[in-house]
Amino acid sequence: TAALTAPANTPFQIQFDNQDASIPHDVAIHEGSQSGAEVFKGDVVTGPAQKTYDVPPLKAGSYAFFCTIHPNMAGTLTVQ
């Protein structure tokens, strides 16, 4: 997924479904871009497996989310 949205100042969940057999992935969220401050980092999940990430409340704005193992797997999280 290249784009996600979430409510501002409210905890939310990401339903993560890693369908890549024997390949580890995770989800990190950083302010603005991948080089911005990290505000969330989920556990590594080796596929095939599913994981529900509980993300703490974030202020309104634009965030980058990506796999720290494969940084080219990335998207934008809009919190509003």
mmCIF file of N, CA and C in Angstrom:
data_model
loop_
_atom_site.group_PDB
_atom_site.id
_atom_site.type_symbol
_atom_site.label_atom_id
_atom_site.label_comp_id
_atom_site.label_asym_id
_atom_site.label_seq_id
_atom_site.Cartn_x
_atom_site.Cartn_y
_atom_site.Cartn_z
ATOM 1 N N THR A 1 0.846 -1.182 0.000
ATOM 2 C CA THR A 1 0.000 0.000 0.000
ATOM 3 C C THR A 1 0.888 1.240 0.000
ATOM 4 N N ALA A 2 0.585 2.161 -0.873
ATOM 5 C CA ALA A 2 1.401 3.373 -0.990
ATOM 6 C C ALA A 2 0.894 4.520 -0.127
ATOM 7 N N ALA A 3 -0.363 4.443 0.341
ATOM 8 C CA ALA A 3 -0.922 5.544 1.130
ATOM 9 C C ALA A 3 -1.860 5.011 2.201
ATOM 10 N N LEU A 4 -1.734 5.564 3.383
ATOM 11 C CA LEU A 4 -2.617 5.246 4.507
ATOM 12 C C LEU A 4 -3.081 6.553 5.138
ATOM 13 N N THR A 5 -4.229 6.511 5.810
ATOM 14 C CA THR A 5 -4.698 7.650 6.590
ATOM 15 C C THR A 5 -5.034 7.162 7.997
ATOM 16 N N ALA A 6 -4.951 8.090 8.943
ATOM 17 C CA ALA A 6 -5.277 7.774 10.333
ATOM 18 C C ALA A 6 -5.793 9.041 11.005
ATOM 19 N N PRO A 7 -6.583 8.872 12.068
ATOM 20 C CA PRO A 7 -7.091 10.050 12.790
ATOM 21 C C PRO A 7 -6.008 10.660 13.681
ATOM 22 N N ALA A 8 -6.005 11.971 13.761
ATOM 23 C CA ALA A 8 -5.039 12.671 14.611
ATOM 24 C C ALA A 8 -5.355 12.458 16.086
ATOM 25 N N ASN A 9 -4.306 12.393 16.878
ATOM 26 C CA ASN A 9 -4.394 12.331 18.342
ATOM 27 C C ASN A 9 -5.196 11.143 18.856
ATOM 28 N N THR A 10 -5.228 10.060 18.090
ATOM 29 C CA THR A 10 -5.992 8.869 18.446
ATOM 30 C C THR A 10 -5.156 7.626 18.138
ATOM 31 N N PRO A 11 -5.017 6.701 19.077
ATOM 32 C CA PRO A 11 -4.302 5.467 18.744
ATOM 33 C C PRO A 11 -5.023 4.744 17.598
ATOM 34 N N PHE A 12 -4.257 4.024 16.783
ATOM 35 C CA PHE A 12 -4.861 3.266 15.692
ATOM 36 C C PHE A 12 -4.063 1.985 15.470
ATOM 37 N N GLN A 13 -4.587 1.115 14.629
ATOM 38 C CA GLN A 13 -3.937 -0.159 14.357
ATOM 39 C C GLN A 13 -3.610 -0.293 12.875
ATOM 40 N N ILE A 14 -2.535 -0.995 12.605
ATOM 41 C CA ILE A 14 -2.183 -1.393 11.246
ATOM 42 C C ILE A 14 -2.266 -2.916 11.205
ATOM 43 N N GLN A 15 -3.108 -3.423 10.322
ATOM 44 C CA GLN A 15 -3.223 -4.869 10.108
ATOM 45 C C GLN A 15 -2.196 -5.248 9.053
ATOM 46 N N PHE A 16 -1.100 -5.851 9.470
ATOM 47 C CA PHE A 16 0.022 -6.151 8.583
ATOM 48 C C PHE A 16 -0.044 -7.601 8.141
ATOM 49 N N ASP A 17 0.021 -7.830 6.842
ATOM 50 C CA ASP A 17 -0.065 -9.182 6.277
ATOM 51 C C ASP A 17 1.151 -9.419 5.389
ATOM 52 N N ASN A 18 2.146 -10.108 5.934
ATOM 53 C CA ASN A 18 3.344 -10.429 5.175
ATOM 54 C C ASN A 18 3.115 -11.758 4.466
ATOM 55 N N GLN A 19 2.953 -11.710 3.160
ATOM 56 C CA GLN A 19 2.692 -12.909 2.369
ATOM 57 C C GLN A 19 3.951 -13.465 1.719
ATOM 58 N N ASP A 20 5.106 -12.874 2.012
ATOM 59 C CA ASP A 20 6.369 -13.304 1.419
ATOM 60 C C ASP A 20 6.987 -14.431 2.247
ATOM 61 N N ALA A 21 6.926 -15.646 1.750
ATOM 62 C CA ALA A 21 7.434 -16.814 2.475
ATOM 63 C C ALA A 21 8.914 -16.653 2.820
ATOM 64 N N SER A 22 9.211 -16.822 4.104
ATOM 65 C CA SER A 22 10.576 -16.785 4.649
ATOM 66 C C SER A 22 11.263 -15.432 4.519
ATOM 67 N N ILE A 23 10.516 -14.373 4.211
ATOM 68 C CA ILE A 23 11.089 -13.029 4.063
ATOM 69 C C ILE A 23 10.619 -12.163 5.234
ATOM 70 N N PRO A 24 11.557 -11.544 5.969
ATOM 71 C CA PRO A 24 11.165 -10.670 7.079
ATOM 72 C C PRO A 24 10.818 -9.262 6.588
ATOM 73 N N HIS A 25 9.802 -8.681 7.199
ATOM 74 C CA HIS A 25 9.404 -7.294 6.955
ATOM 75 C C HIS A 25 8.971 -6.674 8.279
ATOM 76 N N ASP A 26 8.964 -5.363 8.331
ATOM 77 C CA ASP A 26 8.422 -4.639 9.479
ATOM 78 C C ASP A 26 7.820 -3.334 8.975
ATOM 79 N N VAL A 27 7.342 -2.515 9.893
ATOM 80 C CA VAL A 27 6.794 -1.201 9.549
ATOM 81 C C VAL A 27 7.359 -0.185 10.529
ATOM 82 N N ALA A 28 7.958 0.858 9.977
ATOM 83 C CA ALA A 28 8.406 1.994 10.776
ATOM 84 C C ALA A 28 7.687 3.228 10.264
ATOM 85 N N ILE A 29 7.403 4.159 11.169
ATOM 86 C CA ILE A 29 6.774 5.427 10.802
ATOM 87 C C ILE A 29 7.693 6.551 11.278
ATOM 88 N N HIS A 30 8.024 7.454 10.350
ATOM 89 C CA HIS A 30 8.886 8.588 10.663
ATOM 90 C C HIS A 30 8.184 9.887 10.286
ATOM 91 N N GLU A 31 8.479 10.947 11.024
ATOM 92 C CA GLU A 31 7.908 12.258 10.728
ATOM 93 C C GLU A 31 8.412 12.762 9.383
ATOM 94 N N GLY A 32 7.488 13.108 8.500
ATOM 95 C CA GLY A 32 7.833 13.760 7.236
ATOM 96 C C GLY A 32 8.449 12.865 6.182
ATOM 97 N N SER A 33 9.609 12.275 6.474
ATOM 98 C CA SER A 33 10.314 11.448 5.499
ATOM 99 C C SER A 33 11.045 10.328 6.238
ATOM 100 N N GLN A 34 11.662 9.429 5.484
ATOM 101 C CA GLN A 34 12.379 8.316 6.111
ATOM 102 C C GLN A 34 13.523 8.794 7.000
ATOM 103 N N SER A 35 14.045 9.979 6.736
ATOM 104 C CA SER A 35 15.134 10.511 7.563
ATOM 105 C C SER A 35 14.626 11.315 8.755
ATOM 106 N N GLY A 36 13.297 11.477 8.864
ATOM 107 C CA GLY A 36 12.721 12.206 9.990
ATOM 108 C C GLY A 36 12.748 11.382 11.273
ATOM 109 N N ALA A 37 12.305 11.990 12.343
ATOM 110 C CA ALA A 37 12.295 11.329 13.647
ATOM 111 C C ALA A 37 11.358 10.116 13.629
ATOM 112 N N GLU A 38 11.835 9.002 14.163
ATOM 113 C CA GLU A 38 11.008 7.792 14.241
ATOM 114 C C GLU A 38 9.949 7.953 15.327
ATOM 115 N N VAL A 39 8.683 7.692 14.970
ATOM 116 C CA VAL A 39 7.595 7.797 15.945
ATOM 117 C C VAL A 39 6.978 6.430 16.255
ATOM 118 N N PHE A 40 7.310 5.420 15.424
ATOM 119 C CA PHE A 40 6.812 4.062 15.665
ATOM 120 C C PHE A 40 7.685 3.073 14.901
ATOM 121 N N LYS A 41 7.940 1.922 15.540
ATOM 122 C CA LYS A 41 8.611 0.828 14.843
ATOM 123 C C LYS A 41 7.999 -0.476 15.330
ATOM 124 N N GLY A 42 7.444 -1.233 14.385
ATOM 125 C CA GLY A 42 6.818 -2.500 14.702
ATOM 126 C C GLY A 42 7.802 -3.651 14.671
ATOM 127 N N ASP A 43 7.421 -4.757 15.269
ATOM 128 C CA ASP A 43 8.231 -5.967 15.274
ATOM 129 C C ASP A 43 8.431 -6.501 13.862
ATOM 130 N N VAL A 44 9.535 -7.182 13.659
ATOM 131 C CA VAL A 44 9.798 -7.866 12.397
ATOM 132 C C VAL A 44 8.894 -9.096 12.313
ATOM 133 N N VAL A 45 8.291 -9.292 11.147
ATOM 134 C CA VAL A 45 7.384 -10.421 10.902
ATOM 135 C C VAL A 45 7.924 -11.191 9.697
ATOM 136 N N THR A 46 8.226 -12.474 9.905
ATOM 137 C CA THR A 46 8.686 -13.317 8.798
ATOM 138 C C THR A 46 7.495 -14.071 8.234
ATOM 139 N N GLY A 47 7.300 -13.937 6.938
ATOM 140 C CA GLY A 47 6.108 -14.481 6.298
ATOM 141 C C GLY A 47 6.183 -15.960 6.012
ATOM 142 N N PRO A 48 5.049 -16.538 5.685
ATOM 143 C CA PRO A 48 3.753 -15.834 5.718
ATOM 144 C C PRO A 48 3.241 -15.721 7.154
ATOM 145 N N ALA A 49 2.828 -14.517 7.514
ATOM 146 C CA ALA A 49 2.320 -14.258 8.857
ATOM 147 C C ALA A 49 1.599 -12.917 8.878
ATOM 148 N N GLN A 50 0.745 -12.772 9.881
ATOM 149 C CA GLN A 50 0.021 -11.525 10.075
ATOM 150 C C GLN A 50 0.332 -10.972 11.458
ATOM 151 N N LYS A 51 0.255 -9.661 11.588
ATOM 152 C CA LYS A 51 0.531 -8.985 12.852
ATOM 153 C C LYS A 51 -0.315 -7.727 12.913
ATOM 154 N N THR A 52 -0.869 -7.449 14.073
ATOM 155 C CA THR A 52 -1.570 -6.190 14.301
ATOM 156 C C THR A 52 -0.641 -5.280 15.092
ATOM 157 N N TYR A 53 -0.299 -4.155 14.492
ATOM 158 C CA TYR A 53 0.529 -3.163 15.165
ATOM 159 C C TYR A 53 -0.377 -2.139 15.837
ATOM 160 N N ASP A 54 -0.128 -1.856 17.105
ATOM 161 C CA ASP A 54 -0.833 -0.810 17.838
ATOM 162 C C ASP A 54 0.033 0.445 17.805
ATOM 163 N N VAL A 55 -0.428 1.439 17.070
ATOM 164 C CA VAL A 55 0.330 2.673 16.878
ATOM 165 C C VAL A 55 -0.200 3.720 17.860
ATOM 166 N N PRO A 56 0.697 4.404 18.572
ATOM 167 C CA PRO A 56 0.250 5.431 19.520
ATOM 168 C C PRO A 56 -0.322 6.643 18.788
ATOM 169 N N PRO A 57 -0.997 7.519 19.515
ATOM 170 C CA PRO A 57 -1.549 8.727 18.884
ATOM 171 C C PRO A 57 -0.447 9.553 18.217
ATOM 172 N N LEU A 58 -0.753 10.063 17.033
ATOM 173 C CA LEU A 58 0.165 10.935 16.309
ATOM 174 C C LEU A 58 -0.520 12.268 16.041
ATOM 175 N N LYS A 59 0.258 13.342 16.026
ATOM 176 C CA LYS A 59 -0.314 14.647 15.698
ATOM 177 C C LYS A 59 -0.588 14.710 14.194
ATOM 178 N N ALA A 60 -1.460 15.612 13.800
ATOM 179 C CA ALA A 60 -1.797 15.769 12.382
ATOM 180 C C ALA A 60 -0.546 16.097 11.576
ATOM 181 N N GLY A 61 -0.479 15.522 10.379
ATOM 182 C CA GLY A 61 0.648 15.796 9.504
ATOM 183 C C GLY A 61 0.921 14.648 8.557
ATOM 184 N N SER A 62 2.037 14.756 7.856
ATOM 185 C CA SER A 62 2.441 13.755 6.881
ATOM 186 C C SER A 62 3.616 12.957 7.442
ATOM 187 N N TYR A 63 3.558 11.656 7.291
ATOM 188 C CA TYR A 63 4.579 10.752 7.807
ATOM 189 C C TYR A 63 4.979 9.779 6.705
ATOM 190 N N ALA A 64 6.212 9.295 6.777
ATOM 191 C CA ALA A 64 6.660 8.233 5.890
ATOM 192 C C ALA A 64 6.534 6.915 6.640
ATOM 193 N N PHE A 65 6.012 5.884 5.962
ATOM 194 C CA PHE A 65 6.072 4.544 6.553
ATOM 195 C C PHE A 65 6.832 3.655 5.583
ATOM 196 N N PHE A 66 7.594 2.706 6.142
ATOM 197 C CA PHE A 66 8.433 1.866 5.299
ATOM 198 C C PHE A 66 8.914 0.651 6.077
ATOM 199 N N CYS A 67 9.419 -0.312 5.326
ATOM 200 C CA CYS A 67 10.049 -1.491 5.892
ATOM 201 C C CYS A 67 11.515 -1.137 6.138
ATOM 202 N N THR A 68 11.996 -1.273 7.369
ATOM 203 C CA THR A 68 13.391 -0.917 7.651
ATOM 204 C C THR A 68 14.371 -1.908 7.030
ATOM 205 N N ILE A 69 13.900 -3.100 6.716
ATOM 206 C CA ILE A 69 14.745 -4.111 6.093
ATOM 207 C C ILE A 69 14.841 -3.864 4.582
ATOM 208 N N HIS A 70 13.738 -3.399 4.001
ATOM 209 C CA HIS A 70 13.657 -3.105 2.563
ATOM 210 C C HIS A 70 13.109 -1.683 2.402
ATOM 211 N N PRO A 71 13.932 -0.647 2.600
ATOM 212 C CA PRO A 71 13.447 0.745 2.626
ATOM 213 C C PRO A 71 12.755 1.225 1.355
ATOM 214 N N ASN A 72 12.936 0.492 0.244
ATOM 215 C CA ASN A 72 12.235 0.876 -0.973
ATOM 216 C C ASN A 72 10.748 0.533 -0.894
ATOM 217 N N MET A 73 10.364 -0.283 0.074
ATOM 218 C CA MET A 73 8.948 -0.599 0.317
ATOM 219 C C MET A 73 8.418 0.498 1.242
ATOM 220 N N ALA A 74 7.818 1.524 0.653
ATOM 221 C CA ALA A 74 7.498 2.725 1.404
ATOM 222 C C ALA A 74 6.187 3.345 0.954
ATOM 223 N N GLY A 75 5.652 4.212 1.790
ATOM 224 C CA GLY A 75 4.448 4.945 1.464
ATOM 225 C C GLY A 75 4.300 6.154 2.357
ATOM 226 N N THR A 76 3.169 6.827 2.211
ATOM 227 C CA THR A 76 2.884 8.035 2.991
ATOM 228 C C THR A 76 1.671 7.795 3.891
ATOM 229 N N LEU A 77 1.809 8.165 5.139
ATOM 230 C CA LEU A 77 0.730 8.125 6.118
ATOM 231 C C LEU A 77 0.276 9.559 6.348
ATOM 232 N N THR A 78 -0.992 9.834 6.092
ATOM 233 C CA THR A 78 -1.555 11.152 6.360
ATOM 234 C C THR A 78 -2.407 11.053 7.608
ATOM 235 N N VAL A 79 -2.035 11.842 8.615
ATOM 236 C CA VAL A 79 -2.767 11.870 9.874
ATOM 237 C C VAL A 79 -3.543 13.182 9.901
ATOM 238 N N GLN A 80 -4.884 13.052 10.057
ATOM 239 C CA GLN A 80 -5.735 14.248 10.010
ATOM 240 C C GLN A 80 -6.864 14.177 11.006
#
